[in-house]
XYZ file of C-alpha atoms in Angstrom:
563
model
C -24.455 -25.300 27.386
C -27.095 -23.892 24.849
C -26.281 -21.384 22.903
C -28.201 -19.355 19.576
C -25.913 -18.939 15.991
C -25.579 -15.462 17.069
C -23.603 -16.339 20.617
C -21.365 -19.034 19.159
C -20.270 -16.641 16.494
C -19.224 -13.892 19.156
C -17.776 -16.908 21.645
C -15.451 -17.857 19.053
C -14.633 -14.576 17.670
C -13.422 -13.809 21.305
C -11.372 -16.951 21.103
C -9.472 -15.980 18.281
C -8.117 -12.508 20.044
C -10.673 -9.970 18.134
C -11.439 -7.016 19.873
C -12.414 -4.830 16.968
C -14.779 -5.643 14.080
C -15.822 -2.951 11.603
C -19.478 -3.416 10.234
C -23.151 -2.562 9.329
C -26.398 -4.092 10.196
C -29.125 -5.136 8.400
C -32.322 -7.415 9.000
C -30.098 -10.305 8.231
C -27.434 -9.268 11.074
C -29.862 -8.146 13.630
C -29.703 -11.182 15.700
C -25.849 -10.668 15.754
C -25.405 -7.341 16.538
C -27.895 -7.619 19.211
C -25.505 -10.252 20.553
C -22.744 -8.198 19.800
C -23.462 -5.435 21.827
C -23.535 -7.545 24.806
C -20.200 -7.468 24.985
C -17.876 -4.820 25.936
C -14.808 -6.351 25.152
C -15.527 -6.152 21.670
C -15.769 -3.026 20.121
C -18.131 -2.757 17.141
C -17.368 -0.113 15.134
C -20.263 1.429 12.920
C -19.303 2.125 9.460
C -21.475 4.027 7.100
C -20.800 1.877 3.982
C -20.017 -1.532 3.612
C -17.082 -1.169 1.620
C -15.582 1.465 4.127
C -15.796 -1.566 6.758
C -13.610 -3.865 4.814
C -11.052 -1.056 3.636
C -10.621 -0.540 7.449
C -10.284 -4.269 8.304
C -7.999 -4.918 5.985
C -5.946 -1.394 7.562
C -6.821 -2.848 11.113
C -5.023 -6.087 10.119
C -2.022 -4.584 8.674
C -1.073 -1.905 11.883
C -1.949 -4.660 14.236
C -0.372 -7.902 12.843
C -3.526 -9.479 13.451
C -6.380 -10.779 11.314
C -9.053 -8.223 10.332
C -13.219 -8.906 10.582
C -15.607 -7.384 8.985
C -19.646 -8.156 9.527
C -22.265 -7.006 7.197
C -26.090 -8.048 6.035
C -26.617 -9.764 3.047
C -27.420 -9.195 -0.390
C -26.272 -5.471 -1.191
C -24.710 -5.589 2.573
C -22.441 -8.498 1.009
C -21.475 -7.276 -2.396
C -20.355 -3.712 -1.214
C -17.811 -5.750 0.005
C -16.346 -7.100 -2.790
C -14.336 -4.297 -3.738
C -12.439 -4.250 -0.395
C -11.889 -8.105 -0.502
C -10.910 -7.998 -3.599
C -8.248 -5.380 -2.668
C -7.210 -7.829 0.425
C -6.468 -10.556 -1.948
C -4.416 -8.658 -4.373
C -2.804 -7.727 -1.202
C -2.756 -10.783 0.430
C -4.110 -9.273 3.408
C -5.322 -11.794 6.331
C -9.325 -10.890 6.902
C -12.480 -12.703 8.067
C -15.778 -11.144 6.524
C -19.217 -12.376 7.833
C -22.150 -11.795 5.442
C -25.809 -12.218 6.646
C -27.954 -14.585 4.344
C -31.614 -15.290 4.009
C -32.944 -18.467 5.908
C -31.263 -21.418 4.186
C -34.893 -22.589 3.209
C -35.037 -19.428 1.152
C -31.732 -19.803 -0.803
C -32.314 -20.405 -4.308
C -35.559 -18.907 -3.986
C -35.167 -15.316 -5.211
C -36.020 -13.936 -1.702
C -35.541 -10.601 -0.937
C -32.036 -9.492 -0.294
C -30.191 -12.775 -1.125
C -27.073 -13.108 -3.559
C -24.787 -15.805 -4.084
C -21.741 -14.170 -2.383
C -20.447 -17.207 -2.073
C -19.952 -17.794 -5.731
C -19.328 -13.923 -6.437
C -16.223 -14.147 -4.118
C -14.950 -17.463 -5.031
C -12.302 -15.934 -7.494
C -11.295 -13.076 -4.842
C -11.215 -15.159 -1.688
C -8.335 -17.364 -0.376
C -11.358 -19.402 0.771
C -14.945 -19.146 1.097
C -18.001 -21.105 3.469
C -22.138 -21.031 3.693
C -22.660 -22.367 6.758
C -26.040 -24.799 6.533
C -25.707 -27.063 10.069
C -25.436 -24.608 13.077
C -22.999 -27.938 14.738
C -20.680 -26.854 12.316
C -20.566 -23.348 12.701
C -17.798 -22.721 15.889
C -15.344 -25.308 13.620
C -16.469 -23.362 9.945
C -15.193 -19.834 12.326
C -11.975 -21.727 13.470
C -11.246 -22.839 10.268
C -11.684 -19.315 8.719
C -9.103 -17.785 10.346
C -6.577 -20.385 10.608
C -6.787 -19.985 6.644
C -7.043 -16.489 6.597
C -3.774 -16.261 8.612
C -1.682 -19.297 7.950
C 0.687 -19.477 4.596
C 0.113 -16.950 1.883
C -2.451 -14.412 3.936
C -6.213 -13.208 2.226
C -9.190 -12.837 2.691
C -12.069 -15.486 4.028
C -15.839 -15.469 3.796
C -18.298 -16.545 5.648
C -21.509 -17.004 4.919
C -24.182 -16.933 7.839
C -28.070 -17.935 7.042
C -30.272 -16.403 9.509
C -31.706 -19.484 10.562
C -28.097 -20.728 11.366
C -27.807 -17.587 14.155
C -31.060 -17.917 15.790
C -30.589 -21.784 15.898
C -30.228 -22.843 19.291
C -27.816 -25.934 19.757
C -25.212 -27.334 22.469
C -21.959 -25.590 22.504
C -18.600 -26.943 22.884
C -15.232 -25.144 21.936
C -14.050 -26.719 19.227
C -10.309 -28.751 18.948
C -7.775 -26.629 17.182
C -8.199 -26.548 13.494
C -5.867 -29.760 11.483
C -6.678 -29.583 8.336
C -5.522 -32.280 5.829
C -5.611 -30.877 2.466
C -4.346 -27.704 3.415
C -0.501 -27.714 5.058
C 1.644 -24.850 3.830
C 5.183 -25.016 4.304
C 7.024 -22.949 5.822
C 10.431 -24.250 6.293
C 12.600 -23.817 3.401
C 15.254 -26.273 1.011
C 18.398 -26.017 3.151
C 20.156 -26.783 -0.028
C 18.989 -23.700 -1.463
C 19.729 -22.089 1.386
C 23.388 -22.742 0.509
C 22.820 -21.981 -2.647
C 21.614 -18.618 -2.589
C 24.791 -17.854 0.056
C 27.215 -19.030 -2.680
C 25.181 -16.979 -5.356
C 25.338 -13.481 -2.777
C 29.434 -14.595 -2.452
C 30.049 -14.775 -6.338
C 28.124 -11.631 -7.253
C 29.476 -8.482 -8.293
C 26.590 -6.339 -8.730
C 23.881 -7.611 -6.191
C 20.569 -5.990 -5.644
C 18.103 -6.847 -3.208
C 14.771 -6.455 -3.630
C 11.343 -6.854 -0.706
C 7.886 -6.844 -1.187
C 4.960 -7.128 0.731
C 5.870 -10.760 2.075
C 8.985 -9.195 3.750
C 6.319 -7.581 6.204
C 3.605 -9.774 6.406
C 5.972 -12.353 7.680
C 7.371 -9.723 9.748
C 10.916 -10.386 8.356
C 12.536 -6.934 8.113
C 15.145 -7.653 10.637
C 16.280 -10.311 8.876
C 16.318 -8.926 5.458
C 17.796 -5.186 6.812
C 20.705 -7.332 8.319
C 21.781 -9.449 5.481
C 21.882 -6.476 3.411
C 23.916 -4.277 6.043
C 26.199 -7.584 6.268
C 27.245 -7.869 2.648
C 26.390 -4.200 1.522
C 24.105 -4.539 -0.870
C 21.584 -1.794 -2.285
C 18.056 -2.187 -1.863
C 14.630 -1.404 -3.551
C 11.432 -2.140 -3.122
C 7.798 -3.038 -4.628
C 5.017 -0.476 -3.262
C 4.020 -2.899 -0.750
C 7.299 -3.336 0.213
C 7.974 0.267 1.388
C 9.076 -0.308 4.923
C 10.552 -3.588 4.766
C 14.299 -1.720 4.915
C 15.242 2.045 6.088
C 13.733 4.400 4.003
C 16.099 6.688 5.123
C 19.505 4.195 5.031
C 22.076 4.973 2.291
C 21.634 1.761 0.978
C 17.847 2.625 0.278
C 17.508 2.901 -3.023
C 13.219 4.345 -3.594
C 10.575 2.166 -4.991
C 11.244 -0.044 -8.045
C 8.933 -0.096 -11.391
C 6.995 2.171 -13.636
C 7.027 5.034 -11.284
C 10.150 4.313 -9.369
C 13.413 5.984 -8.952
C 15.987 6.197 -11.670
C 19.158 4.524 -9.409
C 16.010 1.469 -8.595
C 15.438 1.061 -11.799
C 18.890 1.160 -13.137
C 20.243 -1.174 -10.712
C 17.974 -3.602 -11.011
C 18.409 -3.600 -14.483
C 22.263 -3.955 -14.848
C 22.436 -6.013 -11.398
C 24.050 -9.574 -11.800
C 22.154 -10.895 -8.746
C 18.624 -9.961 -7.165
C 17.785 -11.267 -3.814
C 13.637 -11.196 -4.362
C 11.282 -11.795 -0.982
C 7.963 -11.694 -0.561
C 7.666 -10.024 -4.550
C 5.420 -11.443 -7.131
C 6.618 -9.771 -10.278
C 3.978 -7.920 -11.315
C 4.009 -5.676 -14.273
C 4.180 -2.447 -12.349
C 7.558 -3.524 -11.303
C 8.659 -5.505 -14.235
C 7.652 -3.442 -17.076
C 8.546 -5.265 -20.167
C 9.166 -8.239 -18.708
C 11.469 -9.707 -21.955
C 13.506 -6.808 -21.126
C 13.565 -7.085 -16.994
C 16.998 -7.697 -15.318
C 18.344 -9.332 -18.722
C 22.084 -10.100 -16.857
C 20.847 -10.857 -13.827
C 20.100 -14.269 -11.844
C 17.351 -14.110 -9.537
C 16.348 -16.170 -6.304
C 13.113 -16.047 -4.963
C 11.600 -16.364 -1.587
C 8.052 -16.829 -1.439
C 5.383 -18.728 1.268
C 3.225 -19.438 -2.023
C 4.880 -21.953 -4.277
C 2.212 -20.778 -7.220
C 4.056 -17.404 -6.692
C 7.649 -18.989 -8.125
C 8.172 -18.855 -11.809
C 4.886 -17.476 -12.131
C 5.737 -14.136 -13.938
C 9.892 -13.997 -14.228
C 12.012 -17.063 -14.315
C 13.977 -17.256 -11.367
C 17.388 -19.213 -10.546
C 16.886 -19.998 -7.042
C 13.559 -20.697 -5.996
C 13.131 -20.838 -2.138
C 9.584 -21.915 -1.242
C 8.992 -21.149 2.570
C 8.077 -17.856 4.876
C 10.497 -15.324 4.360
C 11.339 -14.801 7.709
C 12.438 -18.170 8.104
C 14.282 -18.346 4.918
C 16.579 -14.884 5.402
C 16.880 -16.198 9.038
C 18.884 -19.442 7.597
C 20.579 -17.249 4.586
C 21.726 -14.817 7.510
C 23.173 -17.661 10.101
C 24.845 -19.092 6.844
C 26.277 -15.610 6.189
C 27.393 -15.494 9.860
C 29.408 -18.243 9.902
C 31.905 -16.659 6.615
C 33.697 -13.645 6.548
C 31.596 -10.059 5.849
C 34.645 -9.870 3.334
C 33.680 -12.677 0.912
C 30.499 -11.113 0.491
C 31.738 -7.407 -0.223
C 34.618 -8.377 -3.187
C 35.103 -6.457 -6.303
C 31.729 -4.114 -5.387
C 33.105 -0.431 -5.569
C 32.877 0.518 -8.584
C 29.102 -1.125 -8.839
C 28.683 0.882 -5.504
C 30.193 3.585 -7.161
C 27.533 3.391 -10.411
C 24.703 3.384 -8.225
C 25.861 6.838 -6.691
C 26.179 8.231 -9.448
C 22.731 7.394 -10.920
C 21.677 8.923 -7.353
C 23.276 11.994 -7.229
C 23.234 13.007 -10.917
C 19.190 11.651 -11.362
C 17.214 12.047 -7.996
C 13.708 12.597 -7.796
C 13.267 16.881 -8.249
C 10.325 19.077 -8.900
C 10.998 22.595 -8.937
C 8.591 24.745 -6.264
C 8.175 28.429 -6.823
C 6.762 30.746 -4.961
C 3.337 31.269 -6.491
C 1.950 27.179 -7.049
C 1.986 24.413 -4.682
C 4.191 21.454 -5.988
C 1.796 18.141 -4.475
C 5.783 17.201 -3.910
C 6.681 19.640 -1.806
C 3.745 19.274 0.235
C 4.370 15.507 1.339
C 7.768 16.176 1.457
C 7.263 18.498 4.341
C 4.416 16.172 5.521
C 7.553 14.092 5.685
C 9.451 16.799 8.060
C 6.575 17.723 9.876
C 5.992 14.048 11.350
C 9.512 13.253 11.538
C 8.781 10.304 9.311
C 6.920 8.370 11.854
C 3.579 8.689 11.030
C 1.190 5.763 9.707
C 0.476 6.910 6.103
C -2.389 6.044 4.536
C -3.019 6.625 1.059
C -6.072 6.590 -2.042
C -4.725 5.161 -5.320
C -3.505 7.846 -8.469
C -0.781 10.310 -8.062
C -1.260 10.925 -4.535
C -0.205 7.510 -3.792
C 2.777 7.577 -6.438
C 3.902 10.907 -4.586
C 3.225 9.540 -0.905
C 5.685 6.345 -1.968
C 7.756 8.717 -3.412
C 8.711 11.667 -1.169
C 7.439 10.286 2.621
C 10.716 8.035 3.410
C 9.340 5.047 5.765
C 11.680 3.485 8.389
C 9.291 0.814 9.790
C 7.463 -1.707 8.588
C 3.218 -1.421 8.751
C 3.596 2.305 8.259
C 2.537 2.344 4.652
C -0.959 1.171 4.012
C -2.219 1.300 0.473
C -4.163 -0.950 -1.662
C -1.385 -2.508 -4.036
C -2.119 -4.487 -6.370
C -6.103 -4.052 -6.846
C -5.234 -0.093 -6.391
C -8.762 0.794 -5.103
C -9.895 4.827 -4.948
C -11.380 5.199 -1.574
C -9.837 2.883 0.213
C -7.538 5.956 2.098
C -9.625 7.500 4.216
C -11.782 4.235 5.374
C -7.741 2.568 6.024
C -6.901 5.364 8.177
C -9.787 4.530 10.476
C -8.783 0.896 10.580
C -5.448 1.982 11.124
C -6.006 4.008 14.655
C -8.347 1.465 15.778
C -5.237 -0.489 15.457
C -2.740 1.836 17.015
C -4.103 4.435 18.610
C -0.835 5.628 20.092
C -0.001 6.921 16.662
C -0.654 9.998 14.038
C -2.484 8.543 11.026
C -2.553 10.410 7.671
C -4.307 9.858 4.726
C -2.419 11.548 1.711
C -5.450 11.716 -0.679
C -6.439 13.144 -4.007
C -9.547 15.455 -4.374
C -10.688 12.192 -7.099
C -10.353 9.623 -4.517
C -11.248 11.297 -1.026
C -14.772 11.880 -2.358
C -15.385 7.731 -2.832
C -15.734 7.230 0.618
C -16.072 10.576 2.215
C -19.093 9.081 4.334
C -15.958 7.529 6.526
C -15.695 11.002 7.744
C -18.137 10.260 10.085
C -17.420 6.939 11.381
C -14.347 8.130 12.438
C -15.663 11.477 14.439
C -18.415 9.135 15.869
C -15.734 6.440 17.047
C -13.561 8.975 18.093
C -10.672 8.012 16.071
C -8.914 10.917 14.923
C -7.595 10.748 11.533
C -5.216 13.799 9.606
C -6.647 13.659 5.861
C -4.292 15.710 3.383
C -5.906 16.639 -0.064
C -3.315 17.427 -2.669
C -6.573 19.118 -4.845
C -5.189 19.437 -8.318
C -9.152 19.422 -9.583
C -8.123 16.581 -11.854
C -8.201 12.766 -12.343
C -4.517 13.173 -12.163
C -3.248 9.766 -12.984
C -5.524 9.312 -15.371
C -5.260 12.883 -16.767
C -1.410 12.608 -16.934
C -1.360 9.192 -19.551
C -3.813 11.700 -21.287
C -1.052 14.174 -21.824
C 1.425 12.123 -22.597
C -0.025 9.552 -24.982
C -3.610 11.119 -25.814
C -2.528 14.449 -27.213
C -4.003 16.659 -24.112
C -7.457 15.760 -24.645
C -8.309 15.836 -20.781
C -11.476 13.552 -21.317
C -13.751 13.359 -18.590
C -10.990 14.035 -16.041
C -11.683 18.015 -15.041
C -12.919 17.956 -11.434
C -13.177 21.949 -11.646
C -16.577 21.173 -10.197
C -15.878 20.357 -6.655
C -17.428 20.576 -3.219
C -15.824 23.021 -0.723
C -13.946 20.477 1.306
C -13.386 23.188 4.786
C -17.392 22.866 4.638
C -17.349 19.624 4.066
C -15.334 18.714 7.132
C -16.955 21.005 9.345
C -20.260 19.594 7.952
C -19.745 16.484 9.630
C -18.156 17.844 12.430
C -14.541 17.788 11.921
C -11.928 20.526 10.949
C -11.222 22.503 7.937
C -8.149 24.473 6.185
C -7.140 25.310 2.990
C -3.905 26.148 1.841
C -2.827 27.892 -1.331
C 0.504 29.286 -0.909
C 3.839 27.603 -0.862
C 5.187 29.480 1.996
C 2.316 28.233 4.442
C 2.503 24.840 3.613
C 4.164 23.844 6.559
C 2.233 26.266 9.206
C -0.779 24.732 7.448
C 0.455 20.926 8.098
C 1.697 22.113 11.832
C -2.018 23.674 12.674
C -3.763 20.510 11.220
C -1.487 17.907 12.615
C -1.917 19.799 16.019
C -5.279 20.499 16.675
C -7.394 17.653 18.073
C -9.716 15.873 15.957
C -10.480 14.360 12.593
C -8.890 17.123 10.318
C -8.732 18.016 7.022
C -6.088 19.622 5.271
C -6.639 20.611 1.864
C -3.863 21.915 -0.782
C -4.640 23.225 -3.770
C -1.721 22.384 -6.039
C -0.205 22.723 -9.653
C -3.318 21.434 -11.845
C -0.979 19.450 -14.451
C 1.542 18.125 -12.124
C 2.837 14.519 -13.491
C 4.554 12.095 -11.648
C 8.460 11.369 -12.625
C 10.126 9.107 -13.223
C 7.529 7.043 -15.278
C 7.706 3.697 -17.727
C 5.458 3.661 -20.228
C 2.947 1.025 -21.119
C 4.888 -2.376 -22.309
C 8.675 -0.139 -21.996
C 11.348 -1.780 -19.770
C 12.048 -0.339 -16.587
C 15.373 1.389 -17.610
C 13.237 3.393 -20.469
C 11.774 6.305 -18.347
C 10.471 9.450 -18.772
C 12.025 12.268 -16.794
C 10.924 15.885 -16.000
């Protein structure tokens, strides 16, 4: 069977389970979206910036388990992207993005609208292809996402000439992908398996601690067990929120410069931390000559580049952290809950008191909105089962602070990148992904207006988003290290200037209302939540509201500021 470029790329899209790919066409696309729209049981859905297509592929892949696509032209088409991919990296988010290219006769030549995304991405991909033989495009698209998805997840690119899509050539579906050089393991050392059962037995004050590779591996049975079986406190990374019962006792908050005191205190006198799916970085560490000084570590990570990499660790368990807890549990099984549980009281005992004499507080009166108090109530409002998206600054510091999230996949945010405007674009990804749930972005006034376009991709696609503007007419993040470490001077952080964001939304069709008093917070959140739509919901808080706890710059995580 014949087919063009353009129909092998949908047939084998199809094959790998897509239904949804976000994009935008341009002349080097056209054959494919021509294609695309051929078939109904793929939904195409129209962005109106490139980067806003990534954002909500990377969103897509997290509520759905599933690998995200993107498709976009080339040359401008292809480096809007970069931002986003760079974000699903960082993340280690699994994603396929197609980018269009000029002819491959043309490449090299300067021609109009061609870039070398190929080498721009190479430092931000997990892998990247230009396809040049049209036989080896259906194995290049198989190979894509059996990267993109197998081991450590990210981010794949490929690279489609235009020649390659309107080439016509013999089809045949491809054998599943074996690739030589690339084999990750998955199945951990059964010897440190044992290991890290006799370390949990010996240690007095144990902490454990999950990241984002708890829920990418989809291990948060495993790791909520273990820690209900032996009793130990838990923290978490920011990508980690919702790898353990936000609302369990055991919960600790978020670990690192702007987590909780008890997080940061136990992990810093703890004897023991059980680590999975963390890399260490320096948002968690702090100082990181100063991080858990008494405390031996073990390590569970898929990547084995991960390990050692920024903390020395004492027990390094290379495999998927699903399979790893799964062994540590069924070793734990087979002993007595008892010999896990000695001598822990008066560690126990610490912790709650760090907790109840040094919780996270704001005081609300009755004339300002505390940001706070609004996702706090968010927090009531939705019962805590919501799909929270959020843009990067305070807003996201306050979301991971004050909304308390039960389940795994309900907190999407970029992490480690920490990308403004990738909020709003996520929560469209999000309910293409699960449309049987609410989806909020918690956004600052900063960050909603860096992809604001999104506002009308997602009334167009009918997927109704809930966007909440905490509008403190500031740069906040940025504004707050100004106050504490640059003498006030608010330097080209005053957003006094700002549009009228009711108008806006009814501008492009969706919902407005504005809130400015504390006592109709709530009503305000009820009426937006309810009514049907893409709605925004905007708050105008406390202008010089900072975010506490926080670690200073190069301070160990123990040395916070308080309100």
């Amino acid at each position: 069977m014949k087919l063009t470029g353009a129909q092998i790329l949908v047939q084998m899209i199809k094959s790998q389970g897509v239904d949804t790919i976000f994009g935008y066409p341009g002349g080097a696309t056209i054959d494919i979206h021509d294609e695309l729209d051929r078939h109904d049981d793929l939904r195409h859905i129209l962005v109106r910036h490139e980067q806003g297509a990534v954002h909500a592929a990377d969103a897509y892949a997290r509520a759905h388990k599933t690998v995200g696509v993107a498709l976009v032209t080339s040359g401008p088409g292809a480096t809007n992207t970069v931002t986003g991919i760079a974000s699903a990296h960082s993340d280690s988010i699994p994603m396929v993005v197609f980018t269009g290219q000029v002819p491959t006769g043309l490449i090299g030549n300067d021609a109009f609208q061609e870039v070398d995304i190929v080498g721009i991405t190479r430092p931000c991909t997990k892998h990247n292809y230009l396809v040049k033989d049209p036989k080896k495009l259906a194995c290049t698209i198989q190979e894509a996402f059996h990267i993109a998805q197998s081991g450590r997840p990210g981010p794949v690119l490929v690279d489609l000439p235009k020649d390659i899509i309107q080439a016509q050539i013999e089809f045949n579906m491809p054998e599943p992908t074996r690739m030589r050089s690339y084999k990750p393991n998955y199945k951990p050392n059964k010897k440190q398996m044992s290991k890290a059962v006799e370390m949990l037995k010996s240690a007095r004050r144990p902490v454990m601690l999950g990241g984002g590779g708890i829920i990418s591996s989809q291990a948060s049975e495993e790791f909520t067990k273990i820690a209900k079986l032996a009793n130990i406190p838990v923290t978490g990374t920011l990508m980690g929120l919702g790898s353990y019962p936000g609302s369990d006792d055991n919960w600790l908050g978020m670990l690192g410069m702007h987590g909780t005191y008890r997080a940061n205190m136990s992990i810093g006198h703890s004897d023991l931390i059980l680590a999975a799916g963390v890399r260490f970085d320096d948002r968690v560490t702090g100082n990181i000559e100063k991080f858990a000084p008494q405390a031996q570590i073990i390590q569970i990570d898929i990547d084995p580049t991960s390990i050692h990499k920024n903390i020395e660790v004492h027990c390094p368990i290379v495999g998927d952290c699903k399979m790893a807890l799964a062994d540590i549990l069924d070793l734990m099984e087979k002993e007595s809950p008892a010999d896990f549980q000695q001598d822990r009281e008066a560690w126990l005992d610490r912790i709650n008191e760090w907790k109840q004499t040094t919780p996270l507080k704001y005081d609300q009166g009755y004339d300002t909105i505390k940001p706070q108090y609004v996702v706090e109530k968010l927090y009531e409002v939705t019962e805590g089962k919501a799909i929270v998206s959020t843009e990067v600054g305070q807003n996201q510091m306050w979301a991971a602070q004050y909304y308390h999230f039960d389940e795994p996949n309900h907190f999407i945010t970029s992490g480690g990148l920490g990308v403004m405007g990738f909020g709003l674009p996520a929560a469209i990804g999000a309910k293409a992904a699960r449309p049987d749930k609410l989806v909020v972005n918690i956004a600052g006034d900063g960050s909603i207006q860096m992809n604001i376009q999104e506002l009308m991709t997602a009334i167009a696609s009918d997927l109704d988003v809930k966007i909440v503007i905490l509008n403190n007419r500031f740069l906040g993040m940025v504004r707050q290290w100004q106050e504490l470490f640059y003498d006030k001077a608010y330097a080209s952080t005053d957003l006094e200037k700002a549009p009228d964001f009711v108008k806006l939304a009814e501008a492009y069709g969706a919902k407005g209302f504005k809130c400015d008093d504390p006592a109709n917070v709530t009503e305000t959140l009820k009426t937006g939540l309810n009514t049907p739509g893409t709605v925004i919901m905007e708050f105008i808080v406390e202008r010089e509201e900072s975010v506490y706890p926080m670690v200073p710059a190069g301070g160990a995580i123990t040395d916070m500021l308080l309100v």
